[in-house]
Coordinates of C-alpha atoms and ligand atoms in Angstrom, one line a residue:
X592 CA 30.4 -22.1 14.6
X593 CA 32.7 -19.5 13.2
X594 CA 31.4 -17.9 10.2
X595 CA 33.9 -17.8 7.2
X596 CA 34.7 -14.0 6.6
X597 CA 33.9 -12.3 3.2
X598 CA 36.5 -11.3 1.0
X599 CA 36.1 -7.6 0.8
X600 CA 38.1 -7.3 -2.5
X601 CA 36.0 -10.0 -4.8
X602 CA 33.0 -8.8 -5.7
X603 CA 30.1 -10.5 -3.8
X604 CA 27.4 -12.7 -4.9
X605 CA 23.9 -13.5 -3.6
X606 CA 25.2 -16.2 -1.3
X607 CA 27.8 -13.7 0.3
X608 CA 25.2 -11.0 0.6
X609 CA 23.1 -13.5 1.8
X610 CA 25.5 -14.8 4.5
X611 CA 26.0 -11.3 5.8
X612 CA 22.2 -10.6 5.9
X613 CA 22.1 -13.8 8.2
X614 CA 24.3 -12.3 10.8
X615 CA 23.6 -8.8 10.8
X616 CA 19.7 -8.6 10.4
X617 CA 16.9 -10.8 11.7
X618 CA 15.5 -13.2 9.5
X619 CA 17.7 -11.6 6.6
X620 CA 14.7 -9.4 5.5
X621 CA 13.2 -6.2 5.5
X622 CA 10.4 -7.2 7.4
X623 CA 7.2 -9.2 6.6
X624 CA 7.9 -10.5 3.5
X625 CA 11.0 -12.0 3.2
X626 CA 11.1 -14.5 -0.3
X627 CA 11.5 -18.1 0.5
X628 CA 15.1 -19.3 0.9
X629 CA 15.3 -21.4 -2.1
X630 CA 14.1 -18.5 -4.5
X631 CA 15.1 -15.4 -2.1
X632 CA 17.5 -12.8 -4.4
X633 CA 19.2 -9.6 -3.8
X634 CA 18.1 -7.1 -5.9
X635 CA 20.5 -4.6 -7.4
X636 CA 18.8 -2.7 -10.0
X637 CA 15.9 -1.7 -11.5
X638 CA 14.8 -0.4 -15.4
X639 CA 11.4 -0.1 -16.4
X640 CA 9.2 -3.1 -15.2
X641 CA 12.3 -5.1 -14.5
X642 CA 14.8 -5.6 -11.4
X643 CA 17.7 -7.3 -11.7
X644 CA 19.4 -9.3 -8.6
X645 CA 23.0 -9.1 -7.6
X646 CA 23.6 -12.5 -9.7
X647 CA 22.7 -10.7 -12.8
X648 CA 19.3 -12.3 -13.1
X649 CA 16.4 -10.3 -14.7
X650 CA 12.9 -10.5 -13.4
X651 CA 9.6 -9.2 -13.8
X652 CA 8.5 -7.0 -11.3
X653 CA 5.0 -7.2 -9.9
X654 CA 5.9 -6.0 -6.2
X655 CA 6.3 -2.7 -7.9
X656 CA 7.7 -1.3 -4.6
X657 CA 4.5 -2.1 -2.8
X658 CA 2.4 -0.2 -5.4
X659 CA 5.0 3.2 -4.9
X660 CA 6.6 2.3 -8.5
X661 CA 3.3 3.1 -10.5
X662 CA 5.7 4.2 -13.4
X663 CA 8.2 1.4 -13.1
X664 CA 12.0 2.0 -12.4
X665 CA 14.3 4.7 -12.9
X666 CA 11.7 6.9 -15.5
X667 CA 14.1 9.6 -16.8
X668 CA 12.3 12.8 -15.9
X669 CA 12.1 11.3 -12.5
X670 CA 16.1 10.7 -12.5
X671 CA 16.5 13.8 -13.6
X672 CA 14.7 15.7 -11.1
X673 CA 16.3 13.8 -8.1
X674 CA 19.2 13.9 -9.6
X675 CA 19.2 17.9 -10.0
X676 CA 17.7 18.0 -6.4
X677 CA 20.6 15.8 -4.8
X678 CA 22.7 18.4 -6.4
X679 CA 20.6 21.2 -4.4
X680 CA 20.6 19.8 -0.7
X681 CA 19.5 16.1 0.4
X682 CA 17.3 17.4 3.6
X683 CA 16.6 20.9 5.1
X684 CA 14.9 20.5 8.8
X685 CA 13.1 23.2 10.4
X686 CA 12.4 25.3 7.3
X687 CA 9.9 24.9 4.5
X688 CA 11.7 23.9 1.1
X689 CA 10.3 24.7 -2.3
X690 CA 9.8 21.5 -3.7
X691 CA 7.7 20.7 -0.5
X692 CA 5.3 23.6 -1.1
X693 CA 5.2 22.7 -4.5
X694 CA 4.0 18.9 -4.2
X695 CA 1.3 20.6 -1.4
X696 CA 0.4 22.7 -3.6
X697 CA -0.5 19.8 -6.2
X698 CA -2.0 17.7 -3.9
X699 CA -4.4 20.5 -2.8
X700 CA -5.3 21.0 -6.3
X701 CA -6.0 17.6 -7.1
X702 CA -7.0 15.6 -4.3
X703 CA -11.3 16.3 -3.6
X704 CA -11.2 16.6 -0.2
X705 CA -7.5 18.4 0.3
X706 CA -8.3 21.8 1.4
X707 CA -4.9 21.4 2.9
X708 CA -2.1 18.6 3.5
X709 CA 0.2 17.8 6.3
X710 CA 3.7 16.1 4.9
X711 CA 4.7 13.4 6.6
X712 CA 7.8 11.2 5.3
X713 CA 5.8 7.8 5.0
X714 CA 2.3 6.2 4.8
X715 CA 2.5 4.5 8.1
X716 CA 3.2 8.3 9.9
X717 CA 0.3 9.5 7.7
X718 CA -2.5 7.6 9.3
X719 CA -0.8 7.6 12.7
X720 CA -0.8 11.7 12.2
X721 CA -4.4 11.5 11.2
X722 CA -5.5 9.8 13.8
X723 CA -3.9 12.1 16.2
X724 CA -4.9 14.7 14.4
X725 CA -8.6 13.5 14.6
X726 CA -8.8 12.9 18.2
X727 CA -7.2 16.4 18.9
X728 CA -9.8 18.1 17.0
X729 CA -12.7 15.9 18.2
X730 CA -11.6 15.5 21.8
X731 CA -12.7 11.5 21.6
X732 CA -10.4 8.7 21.6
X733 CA -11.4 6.0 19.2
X734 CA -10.9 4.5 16.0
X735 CA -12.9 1.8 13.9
X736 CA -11.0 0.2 11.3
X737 CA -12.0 -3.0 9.0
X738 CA -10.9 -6.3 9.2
X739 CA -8.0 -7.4 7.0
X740 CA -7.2 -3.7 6.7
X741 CA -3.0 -2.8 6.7
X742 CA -2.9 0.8 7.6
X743 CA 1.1 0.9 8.3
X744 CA 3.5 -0.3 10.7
X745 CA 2.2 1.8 13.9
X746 CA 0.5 0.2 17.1
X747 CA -2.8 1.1 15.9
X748 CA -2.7 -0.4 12.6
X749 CA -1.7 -3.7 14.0
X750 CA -5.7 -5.1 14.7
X751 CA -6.9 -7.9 13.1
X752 CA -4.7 -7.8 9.8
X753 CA -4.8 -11.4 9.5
X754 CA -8.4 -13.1 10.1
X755 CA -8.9 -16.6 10.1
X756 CA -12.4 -17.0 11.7
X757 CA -14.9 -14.1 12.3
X758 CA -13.8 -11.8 15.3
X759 CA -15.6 -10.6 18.2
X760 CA -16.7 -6.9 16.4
X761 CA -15.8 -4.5 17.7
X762 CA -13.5 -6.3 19.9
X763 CA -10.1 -6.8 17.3
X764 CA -6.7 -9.1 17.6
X765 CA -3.4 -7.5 17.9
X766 CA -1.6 -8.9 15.1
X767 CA 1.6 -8.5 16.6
X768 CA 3.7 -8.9 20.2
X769 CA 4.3 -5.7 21.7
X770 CA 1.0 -4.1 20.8
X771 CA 0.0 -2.9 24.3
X772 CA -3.6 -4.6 25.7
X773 CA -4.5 -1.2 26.3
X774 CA -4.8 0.1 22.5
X775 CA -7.4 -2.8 22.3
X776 CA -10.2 -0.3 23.8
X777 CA -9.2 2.1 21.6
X778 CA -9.2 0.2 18.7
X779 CA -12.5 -0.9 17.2
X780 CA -13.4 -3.8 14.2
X781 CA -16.0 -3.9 11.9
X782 CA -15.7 -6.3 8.9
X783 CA -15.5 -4.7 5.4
X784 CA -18.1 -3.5 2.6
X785 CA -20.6 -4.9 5.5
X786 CA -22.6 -1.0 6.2
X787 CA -24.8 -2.8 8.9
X788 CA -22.5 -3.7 11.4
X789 CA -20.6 -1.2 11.2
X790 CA -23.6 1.2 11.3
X791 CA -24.5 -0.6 14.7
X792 CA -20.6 -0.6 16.1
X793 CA -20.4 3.5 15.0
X794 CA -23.9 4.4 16.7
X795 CA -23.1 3.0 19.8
X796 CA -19.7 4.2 20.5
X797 CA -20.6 7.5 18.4
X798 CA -19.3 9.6 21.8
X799 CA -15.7 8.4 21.7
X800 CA -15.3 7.7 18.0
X801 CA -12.8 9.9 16.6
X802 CA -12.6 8.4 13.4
X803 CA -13.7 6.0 11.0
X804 CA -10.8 4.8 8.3
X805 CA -11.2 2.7 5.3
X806 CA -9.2 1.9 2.3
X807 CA -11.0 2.5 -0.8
X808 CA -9.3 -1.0 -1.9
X809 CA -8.8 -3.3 1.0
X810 CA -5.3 -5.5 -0.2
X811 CA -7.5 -6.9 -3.7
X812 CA -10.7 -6.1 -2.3
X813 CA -12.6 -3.2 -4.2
X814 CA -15.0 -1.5 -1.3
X815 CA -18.6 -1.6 -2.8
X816 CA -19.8 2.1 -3.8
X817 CA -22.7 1.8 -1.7
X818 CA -20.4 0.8 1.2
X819 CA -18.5 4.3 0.9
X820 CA -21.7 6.1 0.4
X821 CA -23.1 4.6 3.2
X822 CA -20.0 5.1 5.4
X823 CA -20.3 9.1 4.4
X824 CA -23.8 9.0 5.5
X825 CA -23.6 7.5 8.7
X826 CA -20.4 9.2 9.7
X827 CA -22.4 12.3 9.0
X828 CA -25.2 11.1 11.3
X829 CA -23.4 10.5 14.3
X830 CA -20.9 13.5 13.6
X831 CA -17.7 11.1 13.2
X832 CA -15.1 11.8 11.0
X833 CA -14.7 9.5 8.0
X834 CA -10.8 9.1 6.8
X835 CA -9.8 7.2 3.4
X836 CA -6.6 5.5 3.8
X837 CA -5.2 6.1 0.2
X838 CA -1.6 5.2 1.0
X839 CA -2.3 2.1 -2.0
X840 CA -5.0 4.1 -3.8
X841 CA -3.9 7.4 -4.4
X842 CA -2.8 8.4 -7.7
X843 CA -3.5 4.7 -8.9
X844 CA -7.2 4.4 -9.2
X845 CA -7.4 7.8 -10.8
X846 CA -5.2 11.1 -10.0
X847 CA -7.3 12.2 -7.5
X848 CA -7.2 8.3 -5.7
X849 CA -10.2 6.6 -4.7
X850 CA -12.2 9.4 -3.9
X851 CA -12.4 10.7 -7.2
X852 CA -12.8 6.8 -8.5
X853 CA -15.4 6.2 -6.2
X854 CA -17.5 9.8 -6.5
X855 CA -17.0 10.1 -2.4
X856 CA -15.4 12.4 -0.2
X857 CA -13.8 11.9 2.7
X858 CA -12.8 14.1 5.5
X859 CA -8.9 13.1 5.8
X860 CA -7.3 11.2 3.7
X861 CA -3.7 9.8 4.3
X862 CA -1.2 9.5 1.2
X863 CA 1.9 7.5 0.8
X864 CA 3.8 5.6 -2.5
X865 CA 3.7 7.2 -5.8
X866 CA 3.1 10.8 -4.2
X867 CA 7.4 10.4 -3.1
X868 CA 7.9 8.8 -6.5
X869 CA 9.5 5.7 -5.2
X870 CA 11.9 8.1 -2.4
X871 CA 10.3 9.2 0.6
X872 CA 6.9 10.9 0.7
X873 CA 3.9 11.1 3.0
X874 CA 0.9 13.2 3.5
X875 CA -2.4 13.5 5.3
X876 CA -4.9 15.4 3.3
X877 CA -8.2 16.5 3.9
X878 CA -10.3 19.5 5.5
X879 CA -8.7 22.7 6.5
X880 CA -10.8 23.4 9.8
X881 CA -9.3 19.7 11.0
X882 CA -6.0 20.2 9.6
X883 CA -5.4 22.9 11.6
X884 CA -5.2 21.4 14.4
X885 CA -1.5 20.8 13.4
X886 CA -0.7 24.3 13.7
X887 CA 1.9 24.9 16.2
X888 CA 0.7 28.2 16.9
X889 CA -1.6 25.9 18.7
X890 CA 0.7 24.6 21.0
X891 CA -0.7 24.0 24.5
X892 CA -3.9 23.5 23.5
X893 CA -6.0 20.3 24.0
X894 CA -7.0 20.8 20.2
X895 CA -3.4 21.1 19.2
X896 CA -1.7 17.7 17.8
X897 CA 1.9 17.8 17.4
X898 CA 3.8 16.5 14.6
X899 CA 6.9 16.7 13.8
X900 CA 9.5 14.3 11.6
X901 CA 13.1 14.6 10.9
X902 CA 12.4 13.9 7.2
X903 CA 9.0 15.5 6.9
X904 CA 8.6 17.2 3.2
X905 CA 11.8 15.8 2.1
X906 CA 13.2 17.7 -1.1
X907 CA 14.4 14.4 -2.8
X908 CA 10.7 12.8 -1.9
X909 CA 8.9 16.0 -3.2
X910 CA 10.9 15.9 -6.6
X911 CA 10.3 12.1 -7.1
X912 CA 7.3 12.6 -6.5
X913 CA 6.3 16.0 -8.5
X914 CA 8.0 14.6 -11.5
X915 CA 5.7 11.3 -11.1
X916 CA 2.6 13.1 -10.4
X917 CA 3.8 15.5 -14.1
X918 CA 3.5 11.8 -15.7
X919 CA 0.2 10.7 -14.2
X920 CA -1.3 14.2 -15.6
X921 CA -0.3 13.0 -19.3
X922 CA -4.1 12.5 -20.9
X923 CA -5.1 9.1 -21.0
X924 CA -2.2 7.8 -18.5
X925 CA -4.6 5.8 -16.3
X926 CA -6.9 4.5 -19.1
X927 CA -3.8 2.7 -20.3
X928 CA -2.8 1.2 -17.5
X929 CA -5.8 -0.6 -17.1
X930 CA -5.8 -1.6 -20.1
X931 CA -2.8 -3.3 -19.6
X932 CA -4.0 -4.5 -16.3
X933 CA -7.1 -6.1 -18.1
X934 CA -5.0 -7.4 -20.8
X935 CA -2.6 -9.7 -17.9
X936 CA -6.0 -10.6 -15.7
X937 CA -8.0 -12.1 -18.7
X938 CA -4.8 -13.6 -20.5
X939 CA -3.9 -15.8 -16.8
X940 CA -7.3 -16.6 -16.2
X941 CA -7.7 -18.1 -19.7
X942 CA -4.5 -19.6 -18.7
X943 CA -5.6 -21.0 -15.2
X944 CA -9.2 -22.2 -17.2
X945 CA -7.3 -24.3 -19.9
X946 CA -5.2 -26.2 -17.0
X947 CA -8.5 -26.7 -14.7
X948 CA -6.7 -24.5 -12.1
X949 CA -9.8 -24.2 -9.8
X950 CA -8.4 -20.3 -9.8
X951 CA -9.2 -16.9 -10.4
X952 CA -6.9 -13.9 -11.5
X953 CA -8.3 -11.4 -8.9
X954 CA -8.8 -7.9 -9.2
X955 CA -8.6 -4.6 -11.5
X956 CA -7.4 -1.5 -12.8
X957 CA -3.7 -2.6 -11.9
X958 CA -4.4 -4.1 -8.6
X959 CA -4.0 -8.1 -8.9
X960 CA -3.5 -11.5 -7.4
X961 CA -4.2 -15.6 -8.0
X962 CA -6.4 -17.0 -5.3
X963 CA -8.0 -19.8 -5.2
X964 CA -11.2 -19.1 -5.0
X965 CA -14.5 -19.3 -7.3
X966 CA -15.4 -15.8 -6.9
X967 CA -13.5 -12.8 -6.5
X968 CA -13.1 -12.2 -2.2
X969 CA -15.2 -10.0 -0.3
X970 CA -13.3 -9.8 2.9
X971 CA -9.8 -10.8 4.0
X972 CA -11.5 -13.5 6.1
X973 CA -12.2 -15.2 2.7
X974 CA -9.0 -14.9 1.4
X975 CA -7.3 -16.2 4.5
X976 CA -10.0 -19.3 4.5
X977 CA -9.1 -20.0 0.9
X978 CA -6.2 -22.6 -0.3
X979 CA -3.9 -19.5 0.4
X980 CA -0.7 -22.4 0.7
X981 CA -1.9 -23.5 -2.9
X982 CA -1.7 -20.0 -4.1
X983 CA 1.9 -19.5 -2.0
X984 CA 3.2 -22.9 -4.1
X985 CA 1.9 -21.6 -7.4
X986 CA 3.5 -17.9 -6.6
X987 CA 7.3 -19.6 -6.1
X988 CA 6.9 -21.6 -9.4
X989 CA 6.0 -18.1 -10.9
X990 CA 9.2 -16.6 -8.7
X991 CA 11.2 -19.5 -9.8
X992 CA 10.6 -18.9 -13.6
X993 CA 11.6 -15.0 -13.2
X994 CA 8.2 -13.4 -12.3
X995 CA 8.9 -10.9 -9.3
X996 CA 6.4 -11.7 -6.7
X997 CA 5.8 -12.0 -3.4
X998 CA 4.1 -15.3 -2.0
X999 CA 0.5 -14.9 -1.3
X1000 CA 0.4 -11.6 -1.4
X1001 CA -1.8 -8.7 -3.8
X1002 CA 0.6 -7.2 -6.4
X1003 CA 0.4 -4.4 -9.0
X1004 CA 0.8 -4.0 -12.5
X1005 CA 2.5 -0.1 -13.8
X1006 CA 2.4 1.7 -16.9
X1007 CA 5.7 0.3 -18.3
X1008 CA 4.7 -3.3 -18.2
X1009 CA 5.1 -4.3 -21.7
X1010 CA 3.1 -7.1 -24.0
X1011 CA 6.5 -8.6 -24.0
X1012 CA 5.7 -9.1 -20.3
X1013 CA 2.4 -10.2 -20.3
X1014 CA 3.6 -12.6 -22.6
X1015 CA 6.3 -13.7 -20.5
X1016 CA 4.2 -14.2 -17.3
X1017 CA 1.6 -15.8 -19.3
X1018 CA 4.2 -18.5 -20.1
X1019 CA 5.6 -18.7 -16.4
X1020 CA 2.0 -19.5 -15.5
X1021 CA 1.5 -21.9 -17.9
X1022 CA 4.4 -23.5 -16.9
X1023 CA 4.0 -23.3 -13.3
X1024 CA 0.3 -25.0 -13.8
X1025 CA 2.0 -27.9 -16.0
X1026 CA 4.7 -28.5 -12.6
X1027 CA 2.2 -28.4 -10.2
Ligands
PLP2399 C1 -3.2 1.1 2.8 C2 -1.9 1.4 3.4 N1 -1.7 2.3 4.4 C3 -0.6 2.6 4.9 C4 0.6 1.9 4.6 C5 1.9 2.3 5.2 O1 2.7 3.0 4.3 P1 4.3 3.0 4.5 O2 4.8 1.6 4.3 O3 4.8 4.0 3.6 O4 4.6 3.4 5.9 C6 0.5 1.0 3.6 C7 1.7 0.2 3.1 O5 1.7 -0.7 2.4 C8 -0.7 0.7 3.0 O6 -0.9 -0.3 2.0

């Protein structure tokens, strides 16, 4: 079948951009999450908590740039510092930049356990750096990560994302083709907020495990403070190195991420999102003596782990992100967004309750999601054992009536959602319910 050509000189609407996306990328997406076909836009702008598609309809945006937009679209100061840095040079490789050494120097100050920071350009090359980083310095080979737990888009992430029975622990699932069988002995499971088994899985392969890593919040799962505590301790035991990933967290749950929020300090700690202000931005964080071993004054040692990245400490990233961080300082800035976020949760639930929705509006302090479910989750496997389709429908009735979302999946709420909004969402529920 011939496909009828676009005219270049109209402008184009969804359906033409849509038609193009067919033919020249897979699955016309970015990825994972593509939105249904019959409510799939194309977005073309963004203000504030809004984004509006190609078609000129307005939404309310939830997906918040998976959690990097913690101060909603296009904030001025932020313009106006990428803005003045596009003016100053897009990229310099090969040579430290200002604004790079600047946003280190922030993150040093105000993550706990940053004695130094190693910029990377995204979240994914964070934790794949740290892990490096951690088996150069420890001279063992092996990682334990939890169950359900998304750590990027690298090989070693790509275990057991997606549980739908208990697994085999330590033994995980690639999650993907193309994951060689190998990386399976290298990668070890342990299911999450569960200290016992993973106590048992870390003592006996204590002589190869480089590292332990653990989001502070698992997707809409908040990891029990005895959990972390307990990780800390038995990490110290058995003289493994204990990594928070705070791609999600940091910045969110409090300026200095989940470590601060939680009272526990890690040893490395990867960063991501809010810290390039919505433009790219990476970092691992954490001790200086294991940080080093990314010195290239190193190289040719075993202890040495190279890293390198065309895009590492990009100036855009680092003033996007600087001018974010300037805003998250402001006193009281996290206080209100949960505040918000407890405002939304308790006004859906209420709305869920009065239609006998057997529902719950999961989570806290700007992390949310509807699952259906009696009690909030404590592990992926429960979320993926729940009515997740019923929670897909009701989530494209909520997309249909001009709530961004994404189907299924844990969404976020950022200082520049609006009463207006709540309002609005509160009503798309309500409706939603009434249709289903
Ligand atoms: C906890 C966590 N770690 C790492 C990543 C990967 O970050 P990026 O998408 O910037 O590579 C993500 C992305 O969503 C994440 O949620």
């Amino acid at each position: 079948m011939t496909e009828q050509a676009v005219d270049i000189d109209a402008p184009l609407n969804q359906n033409d951009y849509y038609r193009i996306a067919e033919r020249c990328i897979p699955g016309a997406g970015l990825g994972g999450y593509s939105l249904p076909d019959d409510v799939r836009f194309i977005a073309e702008r963004g203000e504030g908590s809004r984004v509006r598609s190609v078609d000129g309809r307005w939404y309310i945006d939830y997906v918040g740039g998976a959690g990097a937009n913690i101060i909603g679209h296009c904030h001025p100061e932020v313009v106006e510092a990428v803005r003045e840095q596009a003016g100053r040079g897009m990229h310099f490789f090969g040579t430290l930049n200002d604004l790079a050494v600047e946003l280190a120097e922030r993150l040093v100050g105000i993550v706990p356990c940053a004695e130094k920071v190693v910029l990377t350009t995204t979240g994914s090359e964070a934790t794949f750096y740290a892990m490096r980083i951690a088996r150069a310095f420890s001279g063992r080979t092996k990682v334990l990560k939890f169950e359900g737990a998304y750590h990027g888009n690298h090989d070693y992430s790509s275990f057991s994302l997606f549980p739908t029975e208990p697994a085999d622990y330590p033994h995980g699932k690639p999650d993907s083709g193309g994951v060689p069988e190998a990386l399976a002995d290298t990668v070890l499971v342990a299911p999450y907020n569960d200290l016992d088994t993973a106590e048992g899985i870390i003592q006996e392969h204590r002589d190869d495990l480089a590292l332990v890593i653990v989001e502070p919040v698992q997707r809409i799962i908040f990891a029990e403070t005895r959990f972390l505590r307990g990780l800390r301790r038995i990490c110290d035991e058995n003289n493994v190195l204990l990594m928070f990933d705070e791609v999600v967290t940091g910045f969110r749950l409090a300026l200095g991420g989940g470590q601060q929020f939680f009272g526990v300090t890690p040893d490395l700690a990867s960063f991501g999102k809010v810290i390039g202000g919505g433009g790219p931005g990476g970092c691992v964080a954490g001790r200086a003596d294991i940080l080093d071993a990314a010195n290239p004054k190193r190289k040719g040692r075993a202890d040495y782990a190279y890293i390198n990245g065309t895009l590492h400490g990009n100036p855009l990233g680092a003033a996007a992100g600087l001018a974010t961080i300037q805003i998250l300082e402001q006193p009281g800035f996290h206080d209100g967004l949960f505040a918000i976020s407890d405002k939304l949760l308790s006004r859906l639930q209420q709305v869920l309750d009065r239609h006998g929705v057997p529902a719950i509006a999961a989570g806290r302090n700007s992390f949310w999601q509807i699952l259906y479910m009696k009690e909030a989750p404590t592990s992926q496997l429960d979320i993926m054992t729940s009515n997740i389709d019923a929670v897909r429908r009701l989530d494209v009735e909520l997309l249909r009536r001009g709530i961004y979302v994404l189907p299924g999946v844990r969404r976020f709420i950022s200082s520049v959602n609006t009463d207006d909004d709540i309002e609005r969402t509160e009503e798309a529920l309500d409706s939603a319910c009434r249709e289903l």
